[in-house]
Short mmCIF file of C-alpha atoms in Angstrom, two decimals:
data_model
loop_
_atom_site.label_atom_id
_atom_site.label_comp_id
_atom_site.label_asym_id
_atom_site.label_seq_id
_atom_site.Cartn_x
_atom_site.Cartn_y
_atom_site.Cartn_z
CA MET C 11 -53.57 146.82 80.71
CA ARG C 12 -56.42 149.18 81.67
CA ILE C 13 -56.67 149.79 85.48
CA ASN C 14 -59.90 150.06 86.84
CA PRO C 15 -61.14 153.02 86.92
CA THR C 16 -62.28 153.01 90.22
CA ILE C 17 -58.38 151.48 91.38
CA LEU C 18 -57.27 154.39 89.13
CA ALA C 19 -59.00 157.42 90.78
CA GLN C 20 -58.34 155.96 94.27
CA LEU C 21 -54.64 155.69 93.38
CA GLN C 22 -55.03 159.71 91.57
CA ALA C 23 -55.71 161.02 94.72
CA LEU C 24 -52.87 159.40 96.41
CA GLU C 25 -50.12 160.32 93.72
CA PRO C 26 -51.81 163.33 91.52
CA ASN C 27 -48.89 163.96 89.91
CA ALA C 28 -48.41 160.49 88.83
CA THR C 29 -48.87 158.25 86.14
CA PHE C 30 -49.50 154.77 86.75
CA SER C 31 -49.32 151.41 84.76
CA GLY C 32 -49.90 147.71 85.75
CA SER C 33 -50.79 144.23 84.86
CA GLY C 34 -52.86 141.86 86.91
CA SER C 35 -53.18 143.10 91.09
CA ARG C 36 -50.24 144.90 90.46
CA VAL C 37 -49.98 148.56 89.59
CA SER C 38 -46.76 150.40 89.13
CA SER C 39 -46.43 154.84 89.58
CA SER C 40 -44.38 156.54 88.22
CA SER C 41 -42.58 157.91 91.04
CA GLY C 42 -41.38 154.02 91.55
CA ASN C 43 -44.20 153.02 94.43
CA SER C 44 -45.81 149.59 93.91
CA TYR C 45 -49.17 149.37 94.51
CA PHE C 46 -51.17 145.75 95.20
CA CYS C 47 -54.55 146.47 93.83
CA LYS C 48 -57.84 144.17 93.50
CA VAL C 49 -61.85 144.65 92.99
CA GLY C 50 -64.56 141.76 94.19
CA SER C 51 -67.98 140.82 93.81
CA ALA C 52 -70.98 142.67 95.76
CA PHE C 53 -70.96 139.01 97.63
CA GLU C 54 -66.87 139.84 98.96
CA THR C 55 -68.02 142.95 100.61
CA GLU C 56 -67.38 141.69 104.22
CA GLN C 57 -64.43 140.01 103.23
CA TYR C 58 -62.92 142.98 101.99
CA ALA C 59 -63.76 145.18 104.80
CA GLY C 60 -63.01 142.90 107.46
CA GLU C 61 -59.43 142.42 105.52
CA ALA C 62 -59.13 146.20 105.22
CA LEU C 63 -59.43 146.96 109.22
CA ALA C 64 -57.82 143.78 110.48
CA LEU C 65 -54.41 145.88 107.85
CA GLU C 66 -55.44 148.82 109.60
CA LEU C 67 -55.18 147.99 112.89
CA MET C 68 -51.64 145.64 112.53
CA HIS C 69 -50.34 148.26 110.84
CA ALA C 70 -51.11 151.17 113.80
CA ALA C 71 -49.55 147.63 116.18
CA ALA C 72 -46.81 146.93 114.34
CA PRO C 73 -45.80 149.46 111.21
CA GLY C 74 -44.17 147.38 108.40
CA LEU C 75 -45.04 144.07 109.78
CA ALA C 76 -48.00 143.64 107.38
CA PRO C 77 -48.58 145.43 103.64
CA GLN C 78 -49.90 148.86 104.48
CA LEU C 79 -53.47 149.95 103.65
CA TYR C 80 -53.95 153.01 101.50
CA ALA C 81 -57.47 152.53 100.44
CA ALA C 82 -60.88 150.41 100.19
CA GLY C 83 -64.11 150.99 100.01
CA THR C 84 -67.15 150.03 97.59
CA SER C 85 -67.81 151.48 94.32
CA SER C 86 -71.02 150.88 92.36
CA GLY C 87 -71.61 147.73 95.04
CA ALA C 88 -68.44 145.95 94.36
CA PRO C 89 -65.45 146.28 96.91
CA TYR C 90 -62.27 147.38 95.84
CA PHE C 91 -58.77 147.21 98.03
CA ILE C 92 -55.42 149.10 97.81
CA SER C 93 -52.61 148.00 100.30
CA GLN C 94 -48.50 148.38 99.36
CA TYR C 95 -47.63 145.76 96.82
CA LEU C 96 -44.50 143.28 98.64
CA ASP C 97 -42.19 141.26 96.62
CA MET C 98 -41.76 138.55 98.40
CA GLY C 99 -39.08 136.20 98.92
CA PRO C 100 -37.82 132.81 99.64
CA SER C 101 -39.57 130.94 102.99
CA LEU C 102 -38.39 132.01 106.65
CA SER C 103 -34.94 131.50 107.10
CA ASP C 104 -33.88 131.34 111.37
CA ASP C 105 -33.06 134.94 111.27
CA ALA C 106 -35.98 136.16 109.51
CA ALA C 107 -37.94 133.46 111.80
CA ARG C 108 -36.69 135.05 115.15
CA LYS C 109 -37.10 138.83 114.04
CA LEU C 110 -41.07 137.58 112.94
CA ALA C 111 -41.50 136.29 116.48
CA THR C 112 -39.99 139.04 118.10
CA ARG C 113 -42.09 141.29 116.83
CA LEU C 114 -45.65 139.33 117.04
CA ALA C 115 -44.74 138.80 120.74
CA THR C 116 -43.79 142.60 121.90
CA GLU C 117 -45.81 144.55 119.17
CA LEU C 118 -48.97 142.99 117.49
CA HIS C 119 -49.51 140.70 120.68
CA ALA C 120 -48.97 143.65 123.29
CA PHE C 121 -51.49 145.64 121.22
CA LYS C 122 -54.91 145.54 122.70
CA ASP C 123 -58.48 147.34 121.29
CA PRO C 124 -58.72 150.69 122.62
CA GLN C 125 -62.06 150.45 122.86
CA ARG C 126 -61.55 147.46 125.53
CA ARG C 127 -64.32 146.09 124.13
CA GLY C 128 -63.27 142.24 125.37
CA PHE C 129 -62.87 139.11 122.96
CA GLY C 130 -63.67 139.31 119.25
CA PHE C 131 -63.85 141.42 116.70
CA GLU C 132 -65.90 144.47 115.21
CA ARG C 133 -66.08 143.05 111.60
CA THR C 134 -67.11 139.72 109.89
CA THR C 135 -63.95 138.29 109.00
CA HIS C 136 -63.08 135.36 106.74
CA CYS C 137 -60.58 132.47 107.99
CA GLY C 138 -59.35 130.70 104.18
CA VAL C 139 -63.36 131.21 102.65
CA THR C 140 -64.97 130.25 105.94
CA ARG C 141 -67.04 132.71 106.80
CA VAL C 142 -65.87 133.97 110.60
CA GLU C 143 -68.99 135.55 112.69
CA ARG C 144 -67.77 137.91 114.78
CA GLY C 145 -68.62 139.93 117.91
CA TRP C 146 -67.70 140.46 121.25
CA TRP C 147 -67.11 138.34 124.02
CA GLY C 148 -66.52 138.86 127.78
CA THR C 149 -64.75 135.96 128.21
CA TRP C 150 -62.19 133.59 126.19
CA GLU C 151 -63.88 130.35 127.25
CA GLU C 152 -67.15 132.60 125.42
CA CYS C 153 -65.07 133.92 122.38
CA TYR C 154 -63.65 130.18 121.81
CA SER C 155 -66.55 128.36 122.18
CA GLY C 156 -68.63 130.80 119.84
CA MET C 157 -65.98 130.37 117.33
CA MET C 158 -65.86 126.10 117.33
CA ARG C 159 -69.44 126.55 117.13
CA GLN C 160 -70.22 127.94 113.66
CA LEU C 161 -67.93 125.38 112.40
CA LEU C 162 -69.43 122.40 113.90
CA ASP C 163 -72.51 123.91 112.59
CA GLY C 164 -71.24 124.30 108.91
CA LEU C 165 -69.98 120.62 109.21
CA ALA C 166 -73.54 119.41 110.91
CA ARG C 167 -74.76 121.13 107.17
CA LYS C 168 -72.37 119.14 105.38
CA GLY C 169 -73.28 115.97 106.94
CA SER C 170 -70.29 115.18 108.93
CA GLY C 171 -71.15 113.18 111.89
CA GLU C 172 -68.87 111.86 114.42
CA VAL C 173 -66.89 115.37 113.40
CA VAL C 174 -69.73 116.91 114.98
CA LYS C 175 -70.47 114.65 117.86
CA VAL C 176 -66.90 114.42 119.27
CA GLY C 177 -66.92 118.57 118.76
CA ASN C 178 -70.02 118.82 120.77
CA GLN C 179 -68.02 117.27 123.32
CA VAL C 180 -64.96 119.43 123.41
CA VAL C 181 -67.26 122.61 123.58
CA GLN C 182 -68.67 121.10 126.26
CA ARG C 183 -66.53 119.71 128.51
CA VAL C 184 -62.93 120.47 127.32
CA ILE C 185 -63.05 124.26 126.57
CA PRO C 186 -64.13 124.99 130.11
CA ALA C 187 -61.44 122.80 131.70
CA LEU C 188 -59.24 124.18 129.87
CA LEU C 189 -59.90 127.94 128.61
CA ARG C 190 -62.38 128.70 132.34
CA ASP C 191 -59.22 129.78 134.50
CA LEU C 192 -57.10 131.54 132.84
CA GLU C 193 -55.90 134.71 133.23
CA VAL C 194 -55.73 136.17 129.58
CA GLU C 195 -56.26 139.52 127.88
CA PRO C 196 -57.47 139.66 124.12
CA VAL C 197 -54.51 141.28 122.08
CA LEU C 198 -54.42 141.66 118.52
CA LEU C 199 -54.36 138.26 116.28
CA HIS C 200 -53.72 137.92 112.83
CA GLY C 201 -55.78 134.78 113.08
CA ASP C 202 -54.76 132.65 109.98
CA LEU C 203 -50.78 132.59 110.39
CA TRP C 204 -49.45 129.76 108.22
CA THR C 205 -46.33 130.13 105.99
CA GLY C 206 -48.96 130.80 103.08
CA ASN C 207 -49.31 133.91 105.05
CA ALA C 208 -45.91 134.95 105.80
CA GLY C 209 -42.14 135.83 103.97
CA VAL C 210 -40.17 138.32 103.61
CA SER C 211 -39.31 141.53 101.46
CA ARG C 212 -36.81 141.25 98.99
CA SER C 213 -36.25 144.86 99.63
CA THR C 214 -35.81 145.02 102.90
CA GLY C 215 -35.47 141.57 104.39
CA GLU C 216 -37.33 141.99 106.99
CA PRO C 217 -40.28 139.22 107.61
CA VAL C 218 -43.90 140.44 106.77
CA ILE C 219 -47.25 139.04 106.79
CA PHE C 220 -50.21 139.37 105.01
CA ASP C 221 -54.17 138.08 104.30
CA PRO C 222 -55.48 138.11 107.75
CA ALA C 223 -58.22 137.02 109.94
CA SER C 224 -57.93 139.02 112.70
CA PHE C 225 -59.61 139.31 116.13
CA TYR C 226 -58.79 139.77 119.64
CA GLY C 227 -57.79 136.63 121.57
CA HIS C 228 -55.68 134.58 123.76
CA ASN C 229 -52.48 135.46 122.07
CA GLU C 230 -51.03 131.12 121.91
CA PHE C 231 -54.19 131.02 119.20
CA GLU C 232 -51.47 132.56 116.65
CA LEU C 233 -49.10 129.72 117.14
CA ALA C 234 -51.79 126.77 116.60
CA ILE C 235 -51.65 126.30 112.68
CA ALA C 236 -47.87 127.66 112.13
CA ARG C 237 -47.51 124.40 113.98
CA MET C 238 -49.45 122.58 111.63
CA PHE C 239 -48.12 122.42 108.28
CA GLY C 240 -44.32 122.94 108.68
CA GLY C 241 -42.05 126.13 107.52
CA PHE C 242 -41.82 128.00 110.66
CA PRO C 243 -38.31 126.94 112.02
CA GLN C 244 -38.15 125.57 115.65
CA ALA C 245 -36.43 129.52 115.99
CA PHE C 246 -39.51 130.78 115.79
CA PHE C 247 -41.18 129.06 118.34
CA ASP C 248 -38.25 129.29 120.57
CA THR C 249 -37.94 132.95 120.12
CA TYR C 250 -41.55 134.09 120.97
CA ARG C 251 -41.73 132.11 123.78
CA ALA C 252 -38.89 133.99 125.15
CA HIS C 253 -40.93 136.82 124.80
CA TYR C 254 -44.57 135.84 125.18
CA PRO C 255 -43.94 132.78 128.11
CA PRO C 256 -46.89 130.40 128.13
CA ALA C 257 -49.89 131.52 130.46
CA GLU C 258 -50.88 129.41 133.45
CA PRO C 259 -51.09 126.60 133.66
CA LYS C 260 -48.07 126.17 131.97
CA THR C 261 -48.80 122.24 132.54
CA GLU C 262 -51.41 122.59 130.08
CA PHE C 263 -49.70 124.68 127.42
CA GLN C 264 -49.62 121.25 125.00
CA GLN C 265 -53.27 120.95 125.37
CA ARG C 266 -54.26 124.19 124.94
CA ALA C 267 -52.09 124.14 121.99
CA GLU C 268 -54.08 121.04 120.41
CA LEU C 269 -57.29 122.57 121.13
CA TYR C 270 -56.57 125.61 119.21
CA GLU C 271 -54.48 123.30 116.59
CA THR C 272 -58.41 121.29 116.28
CA TYR C 273 -60.02 124.46 114.83
CA HIS C 274 -57.97 124.80 111.54
CA TYR C 275 -58.46 120.89 111.43
CA LEU C 276 -61.85 121.70 111.39
CA ASN C 277 -62.09 124.47 109.30
CA HIS C 278 -59.99 122.40 106.76
CA ALA C 279 -62.29 119.83 107.05
CA LEU C 280 -65.73 122.47 106.00
CA ILE C 281 -63.39 123.39 103.19
CA PHE C 282 -61.75 120.63 101.68
CA GLY C 283 -63.08 117.79 103.21
CA GLY C 284 -60.87 114.48 102.81
CA GLY C 285 -58.66 114.13 106.40
CA TYR C 286 -58.89 116.82 108.04
CA ALA C 287 -61.88 115.18 109.63
CA GLY C 288 -60.14 112.43 110.86
CA GLN C 289 -57.43 114.47 112.17
CA ALA C 290 -59.62 116.89 114.28
CA VAL C 291 -61.65 113.97 115.58
CA SER C 292 -58.23 112.04 116.72
CA ARG C 293 -57.18 115.65 118.33
CA MET C 294 -60.27 115.83 120.04
CA LYS C 295 -60.82 112.41 121.65
CA ARG C 296 -57.15 112.57 123.39
CA LEU C 297 -58.49 116.02 124.43
CA LEU C 298 -61.38 114.64 125.87
CA ARG C 299 -59.11 111.89 127.28
CA TYR C 300 -57.23 114.72 129.25
CA VAL C 301 -59.99 116.53 130.95
CA ASP C 302 -61.51 112.58 131.40
CA LYS C 303 -58.36 111.73 133.15
CA ASP C 304 -57.93 114.54 135.25
CA ASP C 305 -62.07 114.45 136.45
CA ASP C 306 -60.81 110.69 137.82
CA ASP C 307 -57.61 112.56 139.35
CA SER C 308 -59.65 115.32 141.20
CA SER C 309 -62.45 112.52 142.33
CA ASP C 310 -59.96 110.13 143.80
#
């Protein structure tokens, strides 16, 4: 199979004395290295750039936890991307899950923006196919509110009336109640950590995560989508919390978890429709009842 000329030129710069062959997105060199290579369309340029920066930062924070980026850019208006190719094995075992949780808690989620710009990210990213306009905010409350509003705006354009109405109430009432007084630092997140974006390297047996939607946020956000669709054993969550305990107030950890899960249910509703909107609404109404209860208690 003929290798894209842009990709071939970049690979030859990486290994001047090698020859290359490949099929699809996997290209192998005569030296034994394998590369994951892709070329996109012009409208995907933002997405490629966001993923490239995320992988660079993740490698700096936790070498080997994500595929190493070798080259990225544009050629004739089309984005390209070359990273380490990983031959992935079966789903996470308890042992691999513990290793992943430890590396997340002690390495990736210990990494802070060197310029200390706050919560957010410097480039637009994509969570699935959803474009997420990034920027910088001084507080986690502001950052998360902005993320939620983007999804609600998208759902409003699709005519999703009830979910948007309830979601706006969550932004106005629940987010301030649960996030305003949190004392948390912005740390680097993968941003879309479900089982489809995690696995085990066949060559090393080590856990690996990929396809990031990174930004600097509250570490507990990372655990939300991991809980939603199964596949992460309980050992993952137990190990993570042992290394990185919940923020204060710990008594509201479950409510924060449901608030963060809501983001992903809304995103799935935006992408796929179906029952995801209903699942988001049920969680949001439960959160609204929780903050209303707190308001009633405080007025006694």
